[in-house]
Coordinates of C-alpha atoms in Angstrom, one line a residue:
M1 CA -6.8 22.4 -9.9
R2 CA -9.9 24.1 -8.4
F3 CA -13.4 24.3 -9.6
V4 CA -15.2 27.5 -8.9
N5 CA -18.5 29.0 -9.9
K6 CA -17.4 32.6 -10.5
R7 CA -21.0 33.9 -10.6
L8 CA -21.7 33.4 -6.9
L9 CA -19.7 34.0 -3.8
V10 CA -20.2 32.8 -0.3
P11 CA -20.5 35.7 2.2
A12 CA -17.5 36.6 4.2
V13 CA -19.3 35.7 7.4
A14 CA -19.9 32.2 6.2
L15 CA -16.2 31.8 5.4
A16 CA -15.3 33.0 8.8
L17 CA -17.6 30.5 10.5
L18 CA -16.2 27.6 8.4
A19 CA -12.6 28.8 9.2
G20 CA -13.3 28.4 12.9
A21 CA -14.4 24.8 12.6
A22 CA -11.0 23.3 13.1
I23 CA -9.4 22.4 16.4
P24 CA -5.7 21.9 17.1
A25 CA -4.1 18.8 15.7
G26 CA -3.0 16.1 18.2
K27 CA 0.4 14.5 17.7
L28 CA 0.1 10.9 16.5
W29 CA 3.6 9.6 17.3
P30 CA 4.0 7.4 19.2
R31 CA 0.4 7.3 20.2
D32 CA -2.6 7.2 17.9
R33 CA -4.7 10.3 17.1
P34 CA -7.7 10.4 19.5
A35 CA -11.0 9.6 17.8
S36 CA -13.4 12.4 17.2
S37 CA -16.5 12.5 19.4
G38 CA -19.5 10.8 17.8
P39 CA -22.9 12.3 17.0
S40 CA -25.5 12.2 19.8
S41 CA -28.5 11.7 17.5
S42 CA -29.5 10.7 14.0
E43 CA -29.6 14.3 13.0
H44 CA -27.0 16.0 10.7
V45 CA -24.2 17.0 13.0
R46 CA -20.7 18.5 12.7
T47 CA -17.8 16.4 14.0
Q48 CA -14.9 18.6 15.0
V49 CA -11.6 17.2 13.8
P50 CA -8.0 18.4 13.7
P51 CA -6.9 19.7 10.3
A52 CA -5.1 17.2 8.0
T53 CA -1.3 17.2 8.4
P54 CA 0.2 16.3 5.1
A55 CA 3.9 15.6 5.3
A56 CA 4.8 18.3 2.9
A57 CA 7.8 19.6 4.9
T58 CA 10.7 20.2 2.5
P59 CA 14.1 18.8 3.3
A60 CA 17.3 20.8 2.9
A61 CA 17.5 22.0 -0.7
T62 CA 19.7 20.0 -3.0
P63 CA 20.6 20.8 -6.6
A64 CA 20.1 17.1 -7.5
A65 CA 16.5 16.9 -6.4
M66 CA 14.4 14.7 -8.6
P67 CA 11.8 16.4 -10.7
Q68 CA 8.4 16.2 -9.2
A69 CA 5.6 14.6 -11.3
T70 CA 2.5 16.7 -12.0
P71 CA -0.9 15.5 -13.3
E72 CA -2.4 16.8 -16.5
A73 CA -5.1 19.4 -16.2
V74 CA -8.6 17.9 -15.9
P75 CA -12.0 19.5 -16.6
A76 CA -14.3 20.7 -13.9
A77 CA -17.4 19.2 -15.3
S78 CA -17.1 15.9 -13.5
V79 CA -18.2 17.4 -10.2
T80 CA -21.2 19.6 -9.6
S81 CA -20.9 22.9 -7.7
D82 CA -24.1 24.6 -6.8
V83 CA -22.5 27.7 -5.3
Y84 CA -18.9 28.8 -4.6
G85 CA -17.4 26.3 -2.2
Q86 CA -20.3 23.9 -2.3
E87 CA -19.6 20.6 -4.1
Q88 CA -21.4 17.3 -4.6
A89 CA -19.9 14.0 -5.8
D90 CA -20.8 10.3 -5.7
V91 CA -17.4 9.3 -4.5
V92 CA -14.6 11.3 -2.9
V93 CA -11.2 9.8 -2.8
F94 CA -8.6 11.3 -0.4
G95 CA -5.1 10.9 -1.7
S96 CA -3.5 10.0 -5.0
E97 CA -1.8 6.7 -4.3
L98 CA -1.9 4.3 -7.2
E99 CA -4.3 1.8 -5.7
G100 CA -7.1 4.3 -5.0
L101 CA -6.8 5.8 -8.4
Y102 CA -7.9 2.5 -9.8
L103 CA -11.1 2.8 -7.8
A104 CA -11.6 6.4 -8.9
R105 CA -11.0 5.4 -12.6
A106 CA -13.4 2.4 -12.4
A107 CA -16.1 4.4 -10.7
A108 CA -15.8 7.3 -13.1
D109 CA -16.0 4.9 -16.1
E110 CA -19.2 3.4 -14.6
G111 CA -20.7 6.9 -14.8
L112 CA -20.2 8.1 -11.2
K113 CA -19.1 11.6 -10.2
V114 CA -15.7 11.2 -8.6
Q115 CA -13.4 13.8 -7.0
I116 CA -9.9 13.3 -5.7
L117 CA -8.8 15.5 -2.7
D118 CA -5.2 15.0 -1.9
P119 CA -3.7 16.1 1.4
R120 CA -0.3 15.8 -0.1
S121 CA 1.0 18.8 -2.0
A122 CA 2.0 16.8 -5.1
F123 CA 0.4 14.0 -7.1
G124 CA 1.3 10.4 -7.3
G125 CA 2.2 9.2 -3.8
Q126 CA 4.5 6.2 -3.4
L127 CA 4.9 5.8 -7.2
L128 CA 5.7 9.3 -8.3
Q129 CA 6.7 11.3 -5.2
G130 CA 8.4 8.4 -3.4
Q131 CA 9.9 7.3 -6.8
M132 CA 9.2 3.6 -5.9
L133 CA 9.4 2.5 -9.6
F134 CA 10.5 -1.0 -8.8
L135 CA 7.3 -2.9 -9.3
D136 CA 6.7 -6.3 -7.6
E137 CA 4.5 -8.7 -9.4
T138 CA 2.3 -11.1 -7.4
R139 CA 2.4 -14.8 -8.4
D140 CA 1.1 -18.0 -7.0
E141 CA 3.4 -20.8 -5.8
K142 CA 3.5 -22.2 -9.4
G143 CA 4.8 -18.9 -10.7
K144 CA 1.6 -17.9 -12.4
S145 CA 0.9 -14.1 -12.4
L146 CA -2.0 -13.0 -10.3
V147 CA -2.1 -9.5 -11.7
Q148 CA -5.5 -8.6 -13.2
G149 CA -7.4 -5.6 -14.3
R150 CA -6.0 -2.2 -15.2
A151 CA -2.8 -2.9 -13.3
K152 CA -1.9 -5.5 -15.8
E153 CA -1.0 -2.8 -18.4
L154 CA 1.4 -1.2 -15.9
F155 CA 3.1 -4.4 -14.9
D156 CA 3.3 -5.7 -18.5
G157 CA 4.9 -2.3 -19.4
F158 CA 7.4 -2.6 -16.6
K159 CA 8.4 -6.1 -17.4
S160 CA 8.8 -5.3 -21.1
G161 CA 10.8 -2.2 -20.4
K162 CA 8.2 0.3 -21.8
I163 CA 7.5 1.7 -18.3
R164 CA 10.7 2.1 -16.3
K165 CA 11.4 5.8 -16.0
L166 CA 9.7 8.5 -14.0
S167 CA 8.3 10.2 -17.1
E168 CA 6.8 6.9 -18.3
F169 CA 5.2 6.2 -14.9
T170 CA 3.9 9.8 -14.8
A171 CA 2.2 9.4 -18.2
Y172 CA 0.5 6.2 -17.0
M173 CA -0.7 7.9 -13.8
N174 CA -2.0 10.9 -15.7
K175 CA -3.9 8.7 -18.0
L176 CA -5.4 6.9 -15.0
A177 CA -6.6 10.1 -13.5
A178 CA -7.6 11.9 -16.7
G179 CA -10.9 13.7 -16.5
I180 CA -11.3 13.3 -12.7
P181 CA -11.2 16.5 -10.8
L182 CA -8.2 16.6 -8.5
E183 CA -7.2 19.1 -5.7
S184 CA -3.8 18.8 -4.1
G185 CA -2.7 20.2 -0.8
I186 CA -6.1 20.2 0.9
H187 CA -6.6 20.2 4.6
I188 CA -9.6 18.4 6.2
Q189 CA -11.3 20.8 8.6
A190 CA -14.4 19.0 9.7
I191 CA -16.4 15.9 9.1
H192 CA -20.2 15.8 9.2
T193 CA -21.8 12.5 10.2
T194 CA -25.2 11.0 11.0
D195 CA -26.1 7.9 13.0
T196 CA -27.7 5.1 11.1
A197 CA -30.4 2.6 12.1
A198 CA -27.7 -0.1 12.2
A199 CA -25.9 1.6 15.1
R200 CA -23.2 2.8 12.7
Q201 CA -22.3 6.2 11.4
S202 CA -22.4 7.7 7.9
I203 CA -20.3 10.6 6.6
T204 CA -22.5 13.1 4.9
S205 CA -20.1 15.8 4.0
V206 CA -16.6 17.2 4.7
D207 CA -15.3 20.8 5.1
Y208 CA -11.8 21.4 3.8
T209 CA -9.4 24.1 2.8
T210 CA -7.5 24.3 -0.4
A211 CA -3.8 24.9 -0.7
D212 CA -4.4 28.6 -1.2
G213 CA -6.8 28.8 1.8
Q214 CA -10.2 28.7 0.2
Q215 CA -12.9 27.1 2.4
K216 CA -15.0 24.3 0.7
H217 CA -17.7 21.9 1.6
I218 CA -18.3 18.7 -0.3
A219 CA -21.1 16.1 0.1
A220 CA -20.8 12.5 -1.2
T221 CA -22.2 9.1 -1.0
Y222 CA -18.9 7.2 -0.4
W223 CA -15.6 8.3 1.0
V224 CA -12.3 6.6 0.3
D225 CA -9.0 6.9 2.3
N226 CA -6.3 6.4 -0.3
T227 CA -3.5 8.1 1.6
D228 CA -0.3 6.7 3.2
F229 CA -1.1 8.2 6.6
A230 CA -4.8 7.5 7.0
A231 CA -5.8 11.1 6.6
L232 CA -9.5 10.3 6.8
L233 CA -9.6 7.1 8.9
S234 CA -7.5 8.5 11.7
R235 CA -10.1 11.3 12.2
L236 CA -13.0 8.9 12.7
K237 CA -14.2 6.7 15.6
T238 CA -11.8 3.9 14.8
T239 CA -9.9 1.1 16.6
R240 CA -6.2 0.8 15.9
L241 CA -5.1 -2.8 15.5
P242 CA -1.8 -3.8 17.3
G243 CA 1.2 -3.2 15.1
L244 CA 4.6 -4.7 14.8
E245 CA 5.4 -3.5 18.2
K246 CA 3.4 -6.4 19.6
L247 CA 5.3 -8.9 17.5
Y248 CA 8.6 -7.6 18.8
G249 CA 7.5 -6.8 22.3
Q250 CA 8.0 -3.1 22.1
Q251 CA 6.2 -0.4 24.1
H252 CA 6.2 2.2 21.3
I253 CA 4.4 2.0 17.9
E254 CA 6.6 0.4 15.3
Y255 CA 6.2 0.5 11.5
M256 CA 8.2 -1.3 8.8
G257 CA 11.1 0.9 7.7
A258 CA 10.4 3.5 5.0
G259 CA 12.5 3.4 1.8
M260 CA 14.6 6.1 0.2
M261 CA 14.9 5.2 -3.5
M262 CA 18.4 5.6 -5.0
A263 CA 18.7 6.7 -8.6
F264 CA 21.9 6.6 -10.6
K265 CA 23.1 7.3 -14.1
N266 CA 26.2 6.5 -16.3
V267 CA 26.0 2.9 -15.2
D268 CA 27.4 0.3 -17.7
W269 CA 24.7 -2.3 -17.1
A270 CA 26.0 -4.6 -19.8
A271 CA 29.4 -4.8 -18.1
F272 CA 27.7 -5.3 -14.7
N273 CA 25.5 -8.1 -16.1
H274 CA 28.2 -9.9 -18.1
T275 CA 30.9 -9.6 -15.4
F276 CA 28.7 -10.9 -12.7
N277 CA 27.4 -13.9 -14.7
D278 CA 30.8 -14.8 -15.9
L279 CA 31.7 -15.7 -12.3
S280 CA 31.2 -19.1 -10.9
A281 CA 28.7 -19.6 -8.1
G282 CA 31.5 -19.7 -5.6
E283 CA 33.0 -16.5 -6.9
K284 CA 29.6 -14.7 -6.8
K285 CA 29.2 -15.8 -3.2
A286 CA 32.7 -14.7 -2.2
R287 CA 32.5 -11.3 -4.0
F288 CA 28.9 -10.3 -3.6
G289 CA 27.3 -12.7 -1.2
G290 CA 25.4 -14.3 -4.1
G291 CA 22.5 -12.8 -5.9
Y292 CA 21.1 -12.5 -9.4
V293 CA 21.6 -10.2 -12.3
N294 CA 20.1 -10.2 -15.8
D295 CA 19.4 -7.7 -18.5
S296 CA 16.8 -5.9 -16.5
F297 CA 17.2 -6.6 -12.8
A298 CA 19.8 -7.1 -10.1
I299 CA 18.6 -8.9 -6.9
G300 CA 20.3 -9.5 -3.6
L301 CA 24.2 -9.1 -3.6
S302 CA 23.7 -8.9 0.1
G303 CA 27.3 -9.6 1.0
M304 CA 28.3 -6.5 -0.9
T305 CA 25.6 -4.4 0.8
Q306 CA 26.5 -5.7 4.2
A307 CA 30.0 -4.5 3.7
Y308 CA 28.7 -0.9 3.7
K309 CA 28.6 0.7 7.1
P310 CA 25.9 3.3 7.5
T311 CA 26.7 6.6 9.2
N312 CA 23.5 6.6 11.3
E313 CA 21.8 3.7 13.1
R314 CA 18.4 4.7 11.7
V315 CA 19.5 3.8 8.1
F316 CA 20.3 0.4 6.7
L317 CA 21.4 -0.9 3.3
R318 CA 19.7 -4.3 2.7
G319 CA 20.1 -6.4 -0.4
L320 CA 19.5 -4.8 -3.8
N321 CA 16.3 -4.6 -5.8
A322 CA 17.7 -2.8 -8.8
V323 CA 16.0 -2.1 -12.2
N324 CA 17.8 -1.2 -15.4
Q325 CA 15.8 1.9 -16.6
K326 CA 17.8 1.9 -19.8
D327 CA 20.3 4.6 -21.1
G328 CA 22.6 4.0 -18.2
Q329 CA 20.0 4.8 -15.6
V330 CA 19.4 2.5 -12.6
L331 CA 16.9 2.7 -9.8
I332 CA 17.5 0.8 -6.5
N333 CA 15.2 -0.1 -3.7
A334 CA 17.5 -1.1 -0.8
L335 CA 18.0 1.9 1.6
L336 CA 15.7 1.7 4.7
V337 CA 15.1 4.5 7.2
Y338 CA 13.6 3.3 10.5
T339 CA 11.0 4.9 12.8
V340 CA 9.3 7.2 10.2
D341 CA 5.8 8.5 11.0
P342 CA 4.2 9.6 7.7
S343 CA 1.6 11.7 9.5
D344 CA 4.4 13.9 11.0
D345 CA 6.0 16.5 8.8
K346 CA 9.1 16.6 10.9
S347 CA 9.5 12.8 10.9
V348 CA 9.2 12.7 7.1
A349 CA 11.7 15.6 6.6
E350 CA 14.2 13.8 8.9
A351 CA 13.8 10.6 6.8
V352 CA 14.4 12.5 3.6
E353 CA 17.5 14.2 5.1
L354 CA 18.9 10.9 6.3
G355 CA 18.4 9.3 3.0
Q356 CA 19.8 12.1 0.9
R357 CA 22.8 12.3 3.2
E358 CA 23.6 8.5 2.9
T359 CA 23.0 8.0 -0.8
P360 CA 26.2 9.7 -2.1
L361 CA 28.2 7.6 0.3
I362 CA 26.5 4.4 -0.9
L363 CA 27.3 5.5 -4.5
E364 CA 31.0 5.6 -3.6
H365 CA 30.7 2.1 -2.2
F366 CA 29.0 0.9 -5.4
R367 CA 31.8 2.5 -7.5
K368 CA 34.4 0.5 -5.7
T369 CA 32.6 -2.8 -5.5
L370 CA 30.3 -3.3 -8.5
P371 CA 31.6 -3.9 -12.1
G372 CA 30.3 -1.3 -14.6
W373 CA 29.8 1.3 -11.8
A374 CA 33.1 3.1 -11.8
H375 CA 31.7 6.2 -13.5
A376 CA 28.2 6.1 -12.0
E377 CA 26.7 9.3 -10.7
L378 CA 23.6 10.4 -8.8
N379 CA 20.5 10.8 -10.9
G380 CA 18.6 13.0 -8.5
L381 CA 17.4 12.5 -4.9
P382 CA 13.8 11.9 -4.1
A383 CA 12.1 14.5 -1.9
Y384 CA 9.7 12.0 -0.3
P385 CA 10.2 8.5 1.2
Y386 CA 8.5 5.3 0.1
I387 CA 6.1 4.6 3.0
R388 CA 5.5 0.9 3.6
E389 CA 3.2 1.0 6.6
Y390 CA 1.2 3.2 8.9
N391 CA -1.5 2.4 11.5
H392 CA -3.9 -0.5 10.8
Y393 CA -7.6 0.2 11.6
E394 CA -10.3 -2.3 12.2
M395 CA -12.4 -3.1 9.2
D396 CA -15.5 -5.4 9.0
Y397 CA -13.1 -8.3 8.5
D398 CA -9.3 -8.1 9.2
L399 CA -7.2 -10.6 7.3
Q400 CA -5.1 -13.0 9.4
M401 CA -2.1 -15.2 8.7
S402 CA -4.3 -18.2 8.7
D403 CA -6.5 -16.7 5.9
L404 CA -3.5 -16.3 3.7
L405 CA -1.8 -19.6 4.4
S406 CA -5.0 -21.6 4.1
G407 CA -5.8 -20.1 0.7
K408 CA -9.2 -19.0 2.0
M409 CA -11.6 -17.7 -0.6
N410 CA -14.7 -15.6 0.2
W411 CA -18.1 -15.0 -1.3
D412 CA -17.5 -11.3 -1.4
D413 CA -13.9 -11.3 -2.7
V414 CA -12.7 -8.2 -4.6
S415 CA -9.2 -9.5 -5.2
I416 CA -7.2 -12.7 -5.6
A417 CA -3.9 -12.0 -3.8
G418 CA -0.6 -13.6 -3.3
Y419 CA 2.9 -12.8 -2.0
P420 CA 5.2 -14.0 0.8
I421 CA 4.3 -12.6 4.2
D422 CA 7.2 -10.3 4.2
L423 CA 7.8 -8.0 7.2
Q424 CA 10.5 -5.5 6.2
G425 CA 13.0 -4.3 8.8
T426 CA 12.2 -2.3 11.8
S427 CA 14.4 -0.7 14.5
A428 CA 14.0 -3.9 16.5
N429 CA 14.8 -6.3 13.7
K430 CA 16.7 -4.5 10.9
W431 CA 16.7 -7.4 8.4
G432 CA 13.0 -8.1 8.8
I433 CA 11.5 -11.6 8.7
E434 CA 9.5 -13.7 6.3
M435 CA 6.5 -15.4 8.1
G436 CA 5.4 -17.7 5.3
R437 CA 4.5 -18.0 1.7
P438 CA 0.8 -18.3 0.7
D439 CA -0.2 -19.8 -2.6
K440 CA -3.0 -17.4 -3.3
Y441 CA -6.0 -16.1 -1.2
G442 CA -9.1 -14.0 -1.5
M443 CA -9.4 -10.4 -0.2
P444 CA -13.1 -9.8 0.8
L445 CA -14.9 -6.6 0.3
R446 CA -15.4 -6.5 4.1
S447 CA -11.6 -6.0 4.6
F448 CA -12.0 -2.6 2.9
L449 CA -15.1 -1.4 4.8
L450 CA -14.3 0.6 7.9
K451 CA -16.0 -1.0 10.9
G452 CA -18.7 1.2 12.4
Y453 CA -19.3 3.3 9.3
D454 CA -21.7 2.7 6.4
N455 CA -19.9 4.6 3.6
V456 CA -16.1 4.7 4.4
I457 CA -13.8 2.6 2.2
A458 CA -10.1 1.8 2.8
A459 CA -7.8 1.7 -0.2
G460 CA -4.3 0.5 -0.7
K461 CA -2.2 0.1 2.4
N462 CA -5.2 0.9 4.6
V463 CA -6.6 -2.6 4.0
G464 CA -7.9 -4.4 7.0
A465 CA -5.2 -6.9 8.1
S466 CA -3.2 -7.8 11.1
A467 CA 0.3 -6.3 11.2
I468 CA 1.6 -9.7 10.2
A469 CA -0.8 -10.5 7.4
F470 CA -0.2 -7.0 6.1
G471 CA 3.3 -8.2 5.0
S472 CA 1.6 -9.9 2.0
A473 CA -1.7 -8.0 1.7
R474 CA 0.1 -4.6 1.3
I475 CA 1.6 -5.4 -2.1
Q476 CA 0.3 -3.2 -4.9
P477 CA -1.4 -5.7 -7.3
N478 CA -3.4 -7.2 -4.4
T479 CA -5.0 -3.9 -3.3
S480 CA -5.1 -2.4 -6.8
L481 CA -7.3 -5.1 -8.0
A482 CA -9.5 -4.8 -4.9
A483 CA -9.8 -1.0 -5.5
E484 CA -10.8 -1.4 -9.1
S485 CA -13.3 -4.1 -8.3
I486 CA -14.9 -1.9 -5.7
G487 CA -15.0 1.1 -8.1
V488 CA -16.9 -1.1 -10.6
I489 CA -19.2 -2.4 -7.9
L490 CA -20.0 1.2 -6.8
G491 CA -21.1 2.1 -10.3
R492 CA -23.2 -1.1 -10.7
I493 CA -25.2 -0.7 -7.5
H494 CA -25.5 3.1 -7.6
G495 CA -29.0 4.2 -6.7
K496 CA -30.1 0.7 -6.0
Q497 CA -28.1 -0.8 -3.2
T498 CA -25.3 0.0 -0.8
L499 CA -22.1 -2.0 -0.3
R500 CA -23.4 -3.3 3.0
D501 CA -26.7 -4.4 1.4
L502 CA -24.9 -6.8 -0.9
Q503 CA -25.8 -10.5 -0.4
P504 CA -24.1 -13.6 -1.9
Q505 CA -26.4 -13.7 -4.9
D506 CA -25.7 -10.0 -5.6
M507 CA -21.9 -10.7 -5.5
R508 CA -22.4 -13.6 -7.9
A509 CA -23.9 -11.2 -10.5
L510 CA -21.2 -8.6 -9.8
H511 CA -18.4 -11.2 -10.2
E512 CA -19.9 -12.3 -13.5
Y513 CA -20.0 -8.6 -14.7
L514 CA -16.4 -8.1 -13.6
A515 CA -15.3 -11.2 -15.5
A516 CA -17.2 -10.3 -18.7
H517 CA -16.6 -6.5 -18.8
D518 CA -13.3 -6.0 -17.0
H519 CA -11.6 -9.4 -17.4
I520 CA -11.3 -9.8 -13.6
Q521 CA -11.8 -13.3 -12.4
L522 CA -12.8 -13.7 -8.8
E523 CA -14.6 -17.1 -8.7
G524 CA -13.6 -20.7 -9.4
I525 CA -10.1 -20.1 -8.0
A526 CA -8.5 -22.5 -5.6
G527 CA -5.8 -21.6 -3.1
A528 CA -3.6 -24.2 -1.5
N529 CA -4.3 -24.9 2.1
K530 CA -1.0 -25.1 4.0
L531 CA -2.6 -25.5 7.4
V532 CA -4.3 -28.8 7.0
G533 CA -4.3 -30.6 10.4
W534 CA -3.4 -27.6 12.4
S535 CA -5.2 -27.2 15.8
A536 CA -7.1 -24.1 16.9
D537 CA -4.3 -23.4 19.4
E538 CA -1.7 -23.6 16.7
I539 CA -3.7 -21.3 14.4
G540 CA -4.1 -18.8 17.2
K541 CA -0.4 -18.8 17.9
L542 CA 0.3 -18.5 14.1
N543 CA -2.0 -15.4 13.8
D544 CA -0.4 -13.9 16.9
G545 CA 3.2 -14.3 15.8
A546 CA 4.1 -16.9 18.4
I547 CA 4.6 -19.5 15.7
I548 CA 6.9 -18.7 12.8
Y549 CA 5.5 -20.8 9.9
T550 CA 8.8 -21.0 8.1
T551 CA 10.6 -22.7 11.0
Y552 CA 7.7 -24.4 12.8
K553 CA 7.7 -28.2 12.6
H554 CA 4.1 -29.3 12.4
H555 CA 3.4 -33.0 12.2
N556 CA 0.7 -33.8 9.7
P557 CA 0.2 -37.5 9.3
S558 CA -2.4 -37.3 6.5
P559 CA -1.9 -35.7 3.1
P560 CA -3.6 -32.4 2.4
P561 CA -6.9 -32.6 0.4
T562 CA -7.2 -31.0 -3.0
P563 CA -7.9 -27.3 -2.4
S564 CA -11.5 -26.3 -3.1
P565 CA -12.2 -23.4 -5.4
S566 CA -13.6 -20.1 -4.2
P567 CA -17.1 -20.5 -2.9
R568 CA -20.0 -19.5 -5.0
P569 CA -21.6 -16.4 -3.6
S570 CA -24.6 -18.4 -2.4
Q571 CA -22.3 -19.9 0.3
Q572 CA -21.4 -18.2 3.5
P573 CA -17.6 -18.0 4.3
S574 CA -16.2 -21.1 6.0
A575 CA -15.9 -20.8 9.7
S576 CA -13.6 -23.8 10.0
P577 CA -11.2 -23.2 13.0
Q578 CA -8.6 -25.2 11.1
A579 CA -8.0 -22.2 8.9
H580 CA -9.7 -19.3 10.5
A581 CA -9.2 -19.4 14.3
T582 CA -9.2 -16.3 16.5
P583 CA -5.7 -15.1 17.2
G584 CA -4.2 -16.0 20.5
S585 CA -4.3 -13.6 23.4
K586 CA -0.6 -13.5 24.1
S587 CA 2.0 -11.8 21.9
A588 CA 5.4 -13.2 21.3
A589 CA 8.5 -11.9 19.6
P590 CA 9.6 -14.0 16.6
A591 CA 11.5 -17.1 17.4
A592 CA 14.5 -15.7 15.5
A593 CA 14.9 -12.0 15.4
G594 CA 18.0 -11.8 13.3
K595 CA 18.0 -12.2 9.5
K596 CA 14.8 -13.2 7.8
Q597 CA 13.7 -16.8 8.4
T598 CA 13.0 -18.6 5.1
P599 CA 11.3 -21.8 4.0
D600 CA 13.4 -24.5 2.4
K601 CA 12.2 -23.6 -1.2
P602 CA 12.6 -21.4 -3.0
A603 CA 15.9 -20.0 -1.8
K604 CA 15.6 -16.4 -0.7
Q605 CA 18.2 -13.8 -0.3
P606 CA 18.6 -12.1 3.1
D607 CA 17.0 -9.0 1.7
G608 CA 13.9 -11.1 1.1
Q609 CA 14.1 -11.4 -2.6
T610 CA 13.6 -14.6 -4.5
Q611 CA 15.9 -15.1 -7.5
P612 CA 13.7 -14.6 -10.6
T613 CA 14.0 -16.6 -13.8
P614 CA 15.5 -14.7 -16.7
S615 CA 12.1 -14.3 -18.4
A616 CA 10.3 -13.1 -15.3
A617 CA 10.1 -9.9 -13.4
P618 CA 11.5 -10.0 -9.9
A619 CA 9.5 -12.0 -7.4
P620 CA 9.0 -11.4 -3.7
D621 CA 10.1 -8.5 -1.6
A622 CA 10.9 -5.7 -4.0
Q623 CA 8.6 -3.8 -1.7

């Protein structure tokens, strides 16, 4: 939807000048996009950048393509437009991934003018376009849910069965974005920045083109990257953190495998559930490789999936994460596609083609091996992959393994997170590996503020984290809560302070407001420290991947102390090397690069999925 003042037009000459602002795009795979040149003074300058490259390439047409979700119409009044093509907002959010929509919604509800500019051609990102409708709830080691804020409605609906189908997720997403101006299919043409007194930069405005070629210019106070390919961050003066290629000793950039969701219909789930659970443990192991099935979910069955032989080395069928969508419909997250670059149209199209080609063959395998699946059929093929990972860029603070496993809490936390440190498969290690299981830990505001910039916020999978820590930090409830908290904070400090001005006493007041107004609790929470007695050298190797926590035998002669709750905002973050040492300087491949390494308890299936209790939604590694 576009918002145009029809009474005034920009002269054709101005349009022509703006159209010439773009320079050719550089290829990002396997090397990172070069940073744009910085401004030479504190004056308003134009930073030339390559146009955004949304992965909108369309794969080979298929009559079974899944319907694409579309947002509801929203009014234009939320963003001011002085003249045609000239826009002003308080917050601009690039992308329509779920996590950043929580920020947009919270900021708008606090009275800010918010606009969403989506480089993708369709709304909803991972959830609606990637069809990743198998939600993964975050829990602490005692099984207590860590989901807070607006995301709780979504996860409660998923667990209860009220939100399982695409139409139900679409309705939820539309409600989340209602009333916020949204433009899909935009291309970033130029970014205008200034130098600040603190030797950082600040974005003042952005030039972009709409899907139909209109030139626009928007100014804002804050800018949020909520895309799955760092559409904004990759065009700034940023530092890319080492990725999984460092862990596995590779020379080329490596990301976790993308997922192609598989949707089926005419499945007799009751027969599937009853037949499976009528078997003895030994029979389940022999026929399916173990696993778990209940009324709503099927987890693992990795022996059955291992028996399937893919037709291409770039695809892999791991253990099942299947959800019963009701009415004979089933959605499965299990098909991985390796070496997918979400910033490259061709790479995305190849992934979709590989997934669409393999899914019918997998269906035939399921028909032959799974009870209740004899008459199953395809229920559409997604036209976009589920992107797990892209480049990691340096933030003011980048989460490390030791932060997670020590249960570190921070004075500026915007989320209380938890989840196994789960690295899904790559071309170098197709099964992936689990690096440890935190209890719970804090995610500080600093991990969402781009280093070197005053007003750039990272949302969702753009969180500042090492490639290893990202295995846990990436999970939706963790970064959704952070985004919502940041959106509320932006509204509360508007016109009075900036995010970087905030001091411990300010965060205390903001935490109290979040607790009272939004039912978000960020203080007084203790995370278990699993690194008591570790040396600085051990911590460094842990952060660097040279020590695999799940297999490492650390001798700790003294019992761990009772974990302390999150510090009051008047305290500075602990600098104890015991939990927060600098990562080591040498990289090392995991000690075992075959199937995922797992701790003694709880038992984990080779696909990385803990067996849930009948009353609970699935636990780790649905994602």
